[in-house]
Amino acid sequence: MGNNYILAINPGSTSTKVAVFLNENILSESKISHDVDIMSKFDRIIDQKEFRTKVVMDFFTENSFDPTLLNAIVGRGGILTPMKSGTYRVNQEMVDYLTNSHLEHASNLGAIVADIIAKTIGVDAFIVDPVVVDEMDEIAKITGIPEIRRQSLFHALNQKAMGREAAKSLNKDYKHCNLIVAHLGAGISIGMHKMGSVVDVNNGLNGDGPFSPERAGTLPAWCLVEMATLGTYTLPDMKKKINGKGGLIAHLGINDLRDVIKMIDAGDQKAALVYEAMAYNIAKEIGLLAPVVNGDVDAIVLTGGLAYNDDFVGLIRERVEFIAPVLVFAGEDEMSALALGALRVLEKEEEAKEW
């Protein structure tokens, strides 16, 4: 393996994560928070591209790093059209699509900022496994209403990275095992990784699946339609109920599991019930995926921030470990996942895809 210097950029709504890697090893990293007053001056997220680019360039200066050493730059993938998993070279079509997109999301800036910096130093820019990765089987997209199809929108970057880690721990190739991977965070997505492809997964972005700290989860359709058409709530109100103000926030007014546990410790029985119900719903969603591979599941993988809580993990484990062994990889390491995606291309372990 050669000496490959890789810059990873992960824009969030009020922060930008930046890290420099030498091959798979991190050399320096920073999570740069942005003042709310400054961010509010931008009418659209795309208008932040010069500001975000300067933030990254300042990172180089503050860490005394020469950007001309870089062999590649990789950004968090944005909301593009559905695509297969992998590392994609940023091209002009991708930049134009994200620039003109009506779907406002901070991750859209990842490819754009990466492209700007890459062009100044003459290297390639990449994205890796954006949320729009779509490997779902056609049968998994069919619903009882022809006009409504299930969509693949999930934590693809972390799910894929943890799927590979789980396969290693099993001494297997990721493309030769079946894994149910559950990303447990503010949003929850649970996917069936069948021989390296996520053939079925809930739409974690739009609140499908189990309810989570901020998402409502799958709801009884009849009741949802009635609520939406009574005139009490606007369309934006309903969307916010599903994504942003659903789940733990709707029930308890908080979205941090640690605070929920404090409520339970203080004797709050409602908090205890909702806490257990969320674990129950996650376990049930995991169980729903086992038939996809006729029960031939090598492991169930729990990842994301909620997986740090041993008690919560235990509530899930006791309901699903009859299916397969449960492996826990708490948290997420999206920066490393980005860098490793670029590294696989630089080391010719895989070819960069074109969007």
PDB file of C-alpha atoms in Angstrom, residues 13-245:
ATOM      1  CA  SER A  13     -26.608  21.635   9.379  1.00  0.00           C
ATOM      2  CA  THR A  14     -24.597  23.633  11.956  1.00  0.00           C
ATOM      3  CA  SER A  15     -21.141  22.070  11.694  1.00  0.00           C
ATOM      4  CA  THR A  16     -18.538  20.755   9.275  1.00  0.00           C
ATOM      5  CA  LYS A  17     -16.485  17.676  10.124  1.00  0.00           C
ATOM      6  CA  VAL A  18     -13.060  17.603   8.469  1.00  0.00           C
ATOM      7  CA  ALA A  19     -10.364  14.940   8.738  1.00  0.00           C
ATOM      8  CA  VAL A  20      -7.089  14.072   7.029  1.00  0.00           C
ATOM      9  CA  PHE A  21      -6.114  10.412   6.719  1.00  0.00           C
ATOM     10  CA  LEU A  22      -2.907   8.675   5.745  1.00  0.00           C
ATOM     11  CA  ASN A  23      -4.345   5.511   4.254  1.00  0.00           C
ATOM     12  CA  GLU A  24      -6.781   4.232   6.923  1.00  0.00           C
ATOM     13  CA  ASN A  25      -5.109   6.138   9.777  1.00  0.00           C
ATOM     14  CA  ILE A  26      -6.429   9.509  10.861  1.00  0.00           C
ATOM     15  CA  LEU A  27      -3.810  12.276  11.152  1.00  0.00           C
ATOM     16  CA  SER A  28      -5.964  15.194  12.245  1.00  0.00           C
ATOM     17  CA  GLU A  29      -9.640  15.943  12.534  1.00  0.00           C
ATOM     18  CA  SER A  30     -11.980  18.681  13.666  1.00  0.00           C
ATOM     19  CA  LYS A  31     -15.694  19.257  14.107  1.00  0.00           C
ATOM     20  CA  ILE A  32     -16.121  22.935  13.309  1.00  0.00           C
ATOM     21  CA  SER A  33     -19.311  24.441  14.731  1.00  0.00           C
ATOM     22  CA  HIS A  34     -20.966  27.319  12.891  1.00  0.00           C
ATOM     23  CA  ASP A  35     -22.681  30.259  14.541  1.00  0.00           C
ATOM     24  CA  VAL A  36     -26.445  30.129  14.072  1.00  0.00           C
ATOM     25  CA  ASP A  37     -26.552  33.846  13.233  1.00  0.00           C
ATOM     26  CA  ILE A  38     -24.033  33.350  10.431  1.00  0.00           C
ATOM     27  CA  MET A  39     -25.874  30.356   9.000  1.00  0.00           C
ATOM     28  CA  SER A  40     -29.209  32.185   9.073  1.00  0.00           C
ATOM     29  CA  LYS A  41     -27.858  34.744   6.592  1.00  0.00           C
ATOM     30  CA  PHE A  42     -27.831  32.136   3.812  1.00  0.00           C
ATOM     31  CA  ASP A  43     -31.153  31.835   1.981  1.00  0.00           C
ATOM     32  CA  ARG A  44     -30.316  28.355   0.644  1.00  0.00           C
ATOM     33  CA  ILE A  45     -27.904  25.659   1.754  1.00  0.00           C
ATOM     34  CA  ILE A  46     -26.121  25.814  -1.604  1.00  0.00           C
ATOM     35  CA  ASP A  47     -25.290  29.464  -0.875  1.00  0.00           C
ATOM     36  CA  GLN A  48     -22.957  28.224   1.882  1.00  0.00           C
ATOM     37  CA  LYS A  49     -20.458  26.595  -0.488  1.00  0.00           C
ATOM     38  CA  GLU A  50     -17.857  29.400  -0.371  1.00  0.00           C
ATOM     39  CA  PHE A  51     -18.222  29.690   3.405  1.00  0.00           C
ATOM     40  CA  ARG A  52     -17.817  25.925   3.889  1.00  0.00           C
ATOM     41  CA  THR A  53     -14.846  25.819   1.501  1.00  0.00           C
ATOM     42  CA  LYS A  54     -13.085  28.531   3.508  1.00  0.00           C
ATOM     43  CA  VAL A  55     -13.735  26.559   6.699  1.00  0.00           C
ATOM     44  CA  VAL A  56     -11.868  23.590   5.209  1.00  0.00           C
ATOM     45  CA  MET A  57      -9.007  25.747   3.933  1.00  0.00           C
ATOM     46  CA  ASP A  58      -8.692  27.308   7.398  1.00  0.00           C
ATOM     47  CA  PHE A  59      -8.466  23.773   8.810  1.00  0.00           C
ATOM     48  CA  PHE A  60      -5.358  23.191   6.691  1.00  0.00           C
ATOM     49  CA  THR A  61      -3.753  26.362   8.027  1.00  0.00           C
ATOM     50  CA  GLU A  62      -4.613  25.658  11.646  1.00  0.00           C
ATOM     51  CA  ASN A  63      -3.191  22.130  11.386  1.00  0.00           C
ATOM     52  CA  SER A  64      -0.132  23.140   9.332  1.00  0.00           C
ATOM     53  CA  PHE A  65      -1.080  20.702   6.615  1.00  0.00           C
ATOM     54  CA  ASP A  66      -0.062  21.187   2.987  1.00  0.00           C
ATOM     55  CA  PRO A  67      -3.168  20.365   0.865  1.00  0.00           C
ATOM     56  CA  THR A  68      -1.007  19.661  -2.193  1.00  0.00           C
ATOM     57  CA  LEU A  69      -0.044  16.390  -0.458  1.00  0.00           C
ATOM     58  CA  LEU A  70      -3.581  15.097  -0.877  1.00  0.00           C
ATOM     59  CA  ASN A  71      -4.204  12.199  -3.242  1.00  0.00           C
ATOM     60  CA  ALA A  72      -7.999  12.427  -3.057  1.00  0.00           C
ATOM     61  CA  ILE A  73     -10.852  14.331  -1.439  1.00  0.00           C
ATOM     62  CA  VAL A  74     -14.062  12.627  -0.393  1.00  0.00           C
ATOM     63  CA  GLY A  75     -17.285  14.328   0.647  1.00  0.00           C
ATOM     64  CA  ARG A  76     -20.485  13.136   2.274  1.00  0.00           C
ATOM     65  CA  GLY A  77     -22.870  12.145  -0.487  1.00  0.00           C
ATOM     66  CA  GLY A  78     -25.983  14.264  -0.945  1.00  0.00           C
ATOM     67  CA  ILE A  79     -29.560  13.547  -1.970  1.00  0.00           C
ATOM     68  CA  LEU A  80     -29.052  12.437  -5.540  1.00  0.00           C
ATOM     69  CA  THR A  81     -31.092  10.043  -7.655  1.00  0.00           C
ATOM     70  CA  PRO A  82     -31.090   6.369  -6.535  1.00  0.00           C
ATOM     71  CA  MET A  83     -27.738   4.629  -7.105  1.00  0.00           C
ATOM     72  CA  LYS A  84     -25.894   1.439  -6.347  1.00  0.00           C
ATOM     73  CA  SER A  85     -23.536   1.285  -3.387  1.00  0.00           C
ATOM     74  CA  GLY A  86     -19.930   2.284  -3.899  1.00  0.00           C
ATOM     75  CA  THR A  87     -17.462   5.134  -4.355  1.00  0.00           C
ATOM     76  CA  TYR A  88     -18.451   7.643  -7.029  1.00  0.00           C
ATOM     77  CA  ARG A  89     -16.210  10.164  -8.757  1.00  0.00           C
ATOM     78  CA  VAL A  90     -17.685  13.660  -8.504  1.00  0.00           C
ATOM     79  CA  ASN A  91     -18.442  14.951 -12.000  1.00  0.00           C
ATOM     80  CA  GLN A  92     -19.994  18.139 -13.322  1.00  0.00           C
ATOM     81  CA  GLU A  93     -23.413  16.522 -13.742  1.00  0.00           C
ATOM     82  CA  MET A  94     -23.430  15.648 -10.042  1.00  0.00           C
ATOM     83  CA  VAL A  95     -22.368  19.154  -9.019  1.00  0.00           C
ATOM     84  CA  ASP A  96     -25.025  20.732 -11.247  1.00  0.00           C
ATOM     85  CA  TYR A  97     -27.748  18.425  -9.923  1.00  0.00           C
ATOM     86  CA  LEU A  98     -26.917  19.173  -6.284  1.00  0.00           C
ATOM     87  CA  THR A  99     -26.559  22.900  -6.987  1.00  0.00           C
ATOM     88  CA  ASN A 100     -30.020  23.114  -8.532  1.00  0.00           C
ATOM     89  CA  SER A 101     -31.762  20.601  -6.306  1.00  0.00           C
ATOM     90  CA  HIS A 102     -34.959  21.633  -4.521  1.00  0.00           C
ATOM     91  CA  LEU A 103     -34.130  19.118  -1.780  1.00  0.00           C
ATOM     92  CA  GLU A 104     -32.300  21.218   0.790  1.00  0.00           C
ATOM     93  CA  HIS A 105     -29.864  19.118   2.813  1.00  0.00           C
ATOM     94  CA  ALA A 106     -26.434  19.956   4.234  1.00  0.00           C
ATOM     95  CA  SER A 107     -24.949  16.730   2.863  1.00  0.00           C
ATOM     96  CA  ASN A 108     -25.462  18.136  -0.648  1.00  0.00           C
ATOM     97  CA  LEU A 109     -22.484  20.396   0.054  1.00  0.00           C
ATOM     98  CA  GLY A 110     -20.113  17.457   0.573  1.00  0.00           C
ATOM     99  CA  ALA A 111     -19.564  16.702  -3.110  1.00  0.00           C
ATOM    100  CA  ILE A 112     -19.590  20.376  -4.086  1.00  0.00           C
ATOM    101  CA  VAL A 113     -16.958  21.520  -1.581  1.00  0.00           C
ATOM    102  CA  ALA A 114     -14.849  18.432  -2.284  1.00  0.00           C
ATOM    103  CA  ASP A 115     -14.985  19.245  -5.992  1.00  0.00           C
ATOM    104  CA  ILE A 116     -13.965  22.873  -5.497  1.00  0.00           C
ATOM    105  CA  ILE A 117     -10.896  21.965  -3.424  1.00  0.00           C
ATOM    106  CA  ALA A 118      -9.978  18.977  -5.597  1.00  0.00           C
ATOM    107  CA  LYS A 119      -9.886  21.138  -8.710  1.00  0.00           C
ATOM    108  CA  THR A 120      -7.523  23.637  -7.070  1.00  0.00           C
ATOM    109  CA  ILE A 121      -4.927  20.937  -6.347  1.00  0.00           C
ATOM    110  CA  GLY A 122      -5.547  18.632  -9.309  1.00  0.00           C
ATOM    111  CA  VAL A 123      -6.895  15.454  -7.692  1.00  0.00           C
ATOM    112  CA  ASP A 124     -10.163  13.531  -7.892  1.00  0.00           C
ATOM    113  CA  ALA A 125     -13.121  14.162  -5.627  1.00  0.00           C
ATOM    114  CA  PHE A 126     -15.398  11.314  -4.539  1.00  0.00           C
ATOM    115  CA  ILE A 127     -18.534  10.563  -2.573  1.00  0.00           C
ATOM    116  CA  VAL A 128     -19.268   7.232  -0.851  1.00  0.00           C
ATOM    117  CA  ASP A 129     -22.576   5.466  -0.177  1.00  0.00           C
ATOM    118  CA  PRO A 130     -24.982   8.426   0.054  1.00  0.00           C
ATOM    119  CA  VAL A 131     -28.412   8.043   1.674  1.00  0.00           C
ATOM    120  CA  VAL A 132     -29.965   7.346  -1.745  1.00  0.00           C
ATOM    121  CA  VAL A 133     -28.157   4.018  -2.215  1.00  0.00           C
ATOM    122  CA  ASP A 134     -30.792   1.724  -3.715  1.00  0.00           C
ATOM    123  CA  GLU A 135     -30.161  -2.025  -3.940  1.00  0.00           C
ATOM    124  CA  MET A 136     -33.665  -3.062  -2.934  1.00  0.00           C
ATOM    125  CA  ASP A 137     -35.227  -6.036  -4.631  1.00  0.00           C
ATOM    126  CA  GLU A 138     -38.160  -5.045  -6.831  1.00  0.00           C
ATOM    127  CA  ILE A 139     -40.475  -7.248  -4.783  1.00  0.00           C
ATOM    128  CA  ALA A 140     -39.601  -5.225  -1.663  1.00  0.00           C
ATOM    129  CA  LYS A 141     -40.818  -1.977  -3.246  1.00  0.00           C
ATOM    130  CA  ILE A 142     -44.345  -3.145  -4.016  1.00  0.00           C
ATOM    131  CA  THR A 143     -47.142  -1.901  -1.735  1.00  0.00           C
ATOM    132  CA  GLY A 144     -50.913  -2.378  -1.761  1.00  0.00           C
ATOM    133  CA  ILE A 145     -51.346   0.977  -3.511  1.00  0.00           C
ATOM    134  CA  PRO A 146     -49.711   1.006  -6.972  1.00  0.00           C
ATOM    135  CA  GLU A 147     -49.075   4.758  -6.798  1.00  0.00           C
ATOM    136  CA  ILE A 148     -47.004   4.312  -3.625  1.00  0.00           C
ATOM    137  CA  ARG A 149     -43.718   2.431  -3.765  1.00  0.00           C
ATOM    138  CA  ARG A 150     -41.291   1.817  -0.924  1.00  0.00           C
ATOM    139  CA  GLN A 151     -38.102   3.855  -1.256  1.00  0.00           C
ATOM    140  CA  SER A 152     -34.524   3.177  -0.237  1.00  0.00           C
ATOM    141  CA  LEU A 153     -33.378   6.111   1.911  1.00  0.00           C
ATOM    142  CA  PHE A 154     -31.213   5.058   4.829  1.00  0.00           C
ATOM    143  CA  HIS A 155     -27.911   5.385   6.698  1.00  0.00           C
ATOM    144  CA  ALA A 156     -26.088   3.662   3.850  1.00  0.00           C
ATOM    145  CA  LEU A 157     -22.586   4.918   4.703  1.00  0.00           C
ATOM    146  CA  ASN A 158     -22.547   3.639   8.279  1.00  0.00           C
ATOM    147  CA  GLN A 159     -24.604   0.522   7.570  1.00  0.00           C
ATOM    148  CA  LYS A 160     -22.247  -0.573   4.800  1.00  0.00           C
ATOM    149  CA  ALA A 161     -19.134   0.214   6.871  1.00  0.00           C
ATOM    150  CA  MET A 162     -20.415  -1.701   9.906  1.00  0.00           C
ATOM    151  CA  GLY A 163     -21.567  -4.549   7.686  1.00  0.00           C
ATOM    152  CA  ARG A 164     -17.993  -4.936   6.461  1.00  0.00           C
ATOM    153  CA  GLU A 165     -16.672  -4.780  10.042  1.00  0.00           C
ATOM    154  CA  ALA A 166     -19.156  -7.415  11.160  1.00  0.00           C
ATOM    155  CA  ALA A 167     -18.172  -9.698   8.298  1.00  0.00           C
ATOM    156  CA  LYS A 168     -14.508  -9.368   9.308  1.00  0.00           C
ATOM    157  CA  SER A 169     -15.354 -10.330  12.883  1.00  0.00           C
ATOM    158  CA  LEU A 170     -17.072 -13.432  11.512  1.00  0.00           C
ATOM    159  CA  ASN A 171     -14.019 -14.186   9.337  1.00  0.00           C
ATOM    160  CA  LYS A 172     -16.210 -13.885   6.275  1.00  0.00           C
ATOM    161  CA  ASP A 173     -16.320 -11.753   3.157  1.00  0.00           C
ATOM    162  CA  TYR A 174     -19.059  -9.102   3.337  1.00  0.00           C
ATOM    163  CA  LYS A 175     -20.285 -10.271  -0.067  1.00  0.00           C
ATOM    164  CA  HIS A 176     -20.663 -13.828   1.180  1.00  0.00           C
ATOM    165  CA  CYS A 177     -22.864 -13.388   4.241  1.00  0.00           C
ATOM    166  CA  ASN A 178     -26.337 -12.247   5.249  1.00  0.00           C
ATOM    167  CA  LEU A 179     -26.548  -9.528   7.891  1.00  0.00           C
ATOM    168  CA  ILE A 180     -29.364  -7.536   9.421  1.00  0.00           C
ATOM    169  CA  VAL A 181     -27.837  -4.141  10.225  1.00  0.00           C
ATOM    170  CA  ALA A 182     -29.692  -1.697  12.480  1.00  0.00           C
ATOM    171  CA  HIS A 183     -28.473   1.909  12.615  1.00  0.00           C
ATOM    172  CA  LEU A 184     -29.905   3.320  15.849  1.00  0.00           C
ATOM    173  CA  GLY A 185     -29.716   7.104  16.034  1.00  0.00           C
ATOM    174  CA  ALA A 186     -32.037  10.119  15.865  1.00  0.00           C
ATOM    175  CA  GLY A 187     -33.430   8.250  12.892  1.00  0.00           C
ATOM    176  CA  ILE A 188     -33.414   4.461  12.675  1.00  0.00           C
ATOM    177  CA  SER A 189     -32.858   2.353   9.570  1.00  0.00           C
ATOM    178  CA  ILE A 190     -32.670  -1.435   9.526  1.00  0.00           C
ATOM    179  CA  GLY A 191     -31.463  -3.210   6.414  1.00  0.00           C
ATOM    180  CA  MET A 192     -31.120  -6.746   5.152  1.00  0.00           C
ATOM    181  CA  HIS A 193     -27.594  -7.050   3.710  1.00  0.00           C
ATOM    182  CA  LYS A 194     -27.831 -10.088   1.438  1.00  0.00           C
ATOM    183  CA  MET A 195     -24.469 -11.072  -0.023  1.00  0.00           C
ATOM    184  CA  GLY A 196     -23.247  -7.481  -0.044  1.00  0.00           C
ATOM    185  CA  SER A 197     -26.444  -5.757  -1.197  1.00  0.00           C
ATOM    186  CA  VAL A 198     -29.092  -4.070   0.956  1.00  0.00           C
ATOM    187  CA  VAL A 199     -32.079  -5.786  -0.624  1.00  0.00           C
ATOM    188  CA  ASP A 200     -34.660  -4.445   1.844  1.00  0.00           C
ATOM    189  CA  VAL A 201     -34.595  -1.513   4.259  1.00  0.00           C
ATOM    190  CA  ASN A 202     -37.002   0.917   5.875  1.00  0.00           C
ATOM    191  CA  ASN A 203     -37.000   4.554   4.757  1.00  0.00           C
ATOM    192  CA  GLY A 204     -35.268   6.007   7.819  1.00  0.00           C
ATOM    193  CA  LEU A 205     -35.128   9.542   6.395  1.00  0.00           C
ATOM    194  CA  ASN A 206     -38.896   9.926   6.100  1.00  0.00           C
ATOM    195  CA  GLY A 207     -39.783   8.159   9.333  1.00  0.00           C
ATOM    196  CA  ASP A 208     -40.688   4.660   8.116  1.00  0.00           C
ATOM    197  CA  GLY A 209     -39.937   1.644  10.320  1.00  0.00           C
ATOM    198  CA  PRO A 210     -39.703   1.681  14.135  1.00  0.00           C
ATOM    199  CA  PHE A 211     -40.255   4.978  15.912  1.00  0.00           C
ATOM    200  CA  SER A 212     -37.047   6.674  17.003  1.00  0.00           C
ATOM    201  CA  PRO A 213     -35.955   9.668  19.085  1.00  0.00           C
ATOM    202  CA  GLU A 214     -37.218  12.041  16.342  1.00  0.00           C
ATOM    203  CA  ARG A 215     -39.259   9.944  13.854  1.00  0.00           C
ATOM    204  CA  ALA A 216     -42.799   8.660  14.189  1.00  0.00           C
ATOM    205  CA  GLY A 217     -42.143   5.339  12.468  1.00  0.00           C
ATOM    206  CA  THR A 218     -44.677   3.334  10.474  1.00  0.00           C
ATOM    207  CA  LEU A 219     -48.205   4.362  11.514  1.00  0.00           C
ATOM    208  CA  PRO A 220     -51.717   2.895  11.163  1.00  0.00           C
ATOM    209  CA  ALA A 221     -52.638   4.182   7.701  1.00  0.00           C
ATOM    210  CA  TRP A 222     -56.326   4.831   8.367  1.00  0.00           C
ATOM    211  CA  CYS A 223     -55.656   6.934  11.456  1.00  0.00           C
ATOM    212  CA  LEU A 224     -52.887   8.853   9.694  1.00  0.00           C
ATOM    213  CA  VAL A 225     -55.139   9.727   6.738  1.00  0.00           C
ATOM    214  CA  GLU A 226     -57.883  10.912   9.082  1.00  0.00           C
ATOM    215  CA  MET A 227     -55.462  13.076  11.065  1.00  0.00           C
ATOM    216  CA  ALA A 228     -54.056  14.590   7.871  1.00  0.00           C
ATOM    217  CA  THR A 229     -57.450  15.458   6.371  1.00  0.00           C
ATOM    218  CA  LEU A 230     -59.395  16.823   9.356  1.00  0.00           C
ATOM    219  CA  GLY A 231     -58.018  20.303   8.752  1.00  0.00           C
ATOM    220  CA  THR A 232     -56.293  20.584  12.127  1.00  0.00           C
ATOM    221  CA  TYR A 233     -52.800  20.223  10.681  1.00  0.00           C
ATOM    222  CA  THR A 234     -51.149  21.600   7.554  1.00  0.00           C
ATOM    223  CA  LEU A 235     -48.988  19.469   5.268  1.00  0.00           C
ATOM    224  CA  PRO A 236     -45.777  20.887   6.818  1.00  0.00           C
ATOM    225  CA  ASP A 237     -47.228  20.153  10.278  1.00  0.00           C
ATOM    226  CA  MET A 238     -47.842  16.525   9.350  1.00  0.00           C
ATOM    227  CA  LYS A 239     -44.404  16.101   7.816  1.00  0.00           C
ATOM    228  CA  LYS A 240     -42.845  17.482  10.985  1.00  0.00           C
ATOM    229  CA  LYS A 241     -44.891  15.078  13.097  1.00  0.00           C
ATOM    230  CA  ILE A 242     -43.448  12.208  11.073  1.00  0.00           C
ATOM    231  CA  ASN A 243     -39.859  13.467  10.882  1.00  0.00           C
ATOM    232  CA  GLY A 244     -38.547  15.863  13.507  1.00  0.00           C
ATOM    233  CA  LYS A 245     -41.233  15.921  16.171  1.00  0.00           C
TER     234      LYS A 245
END
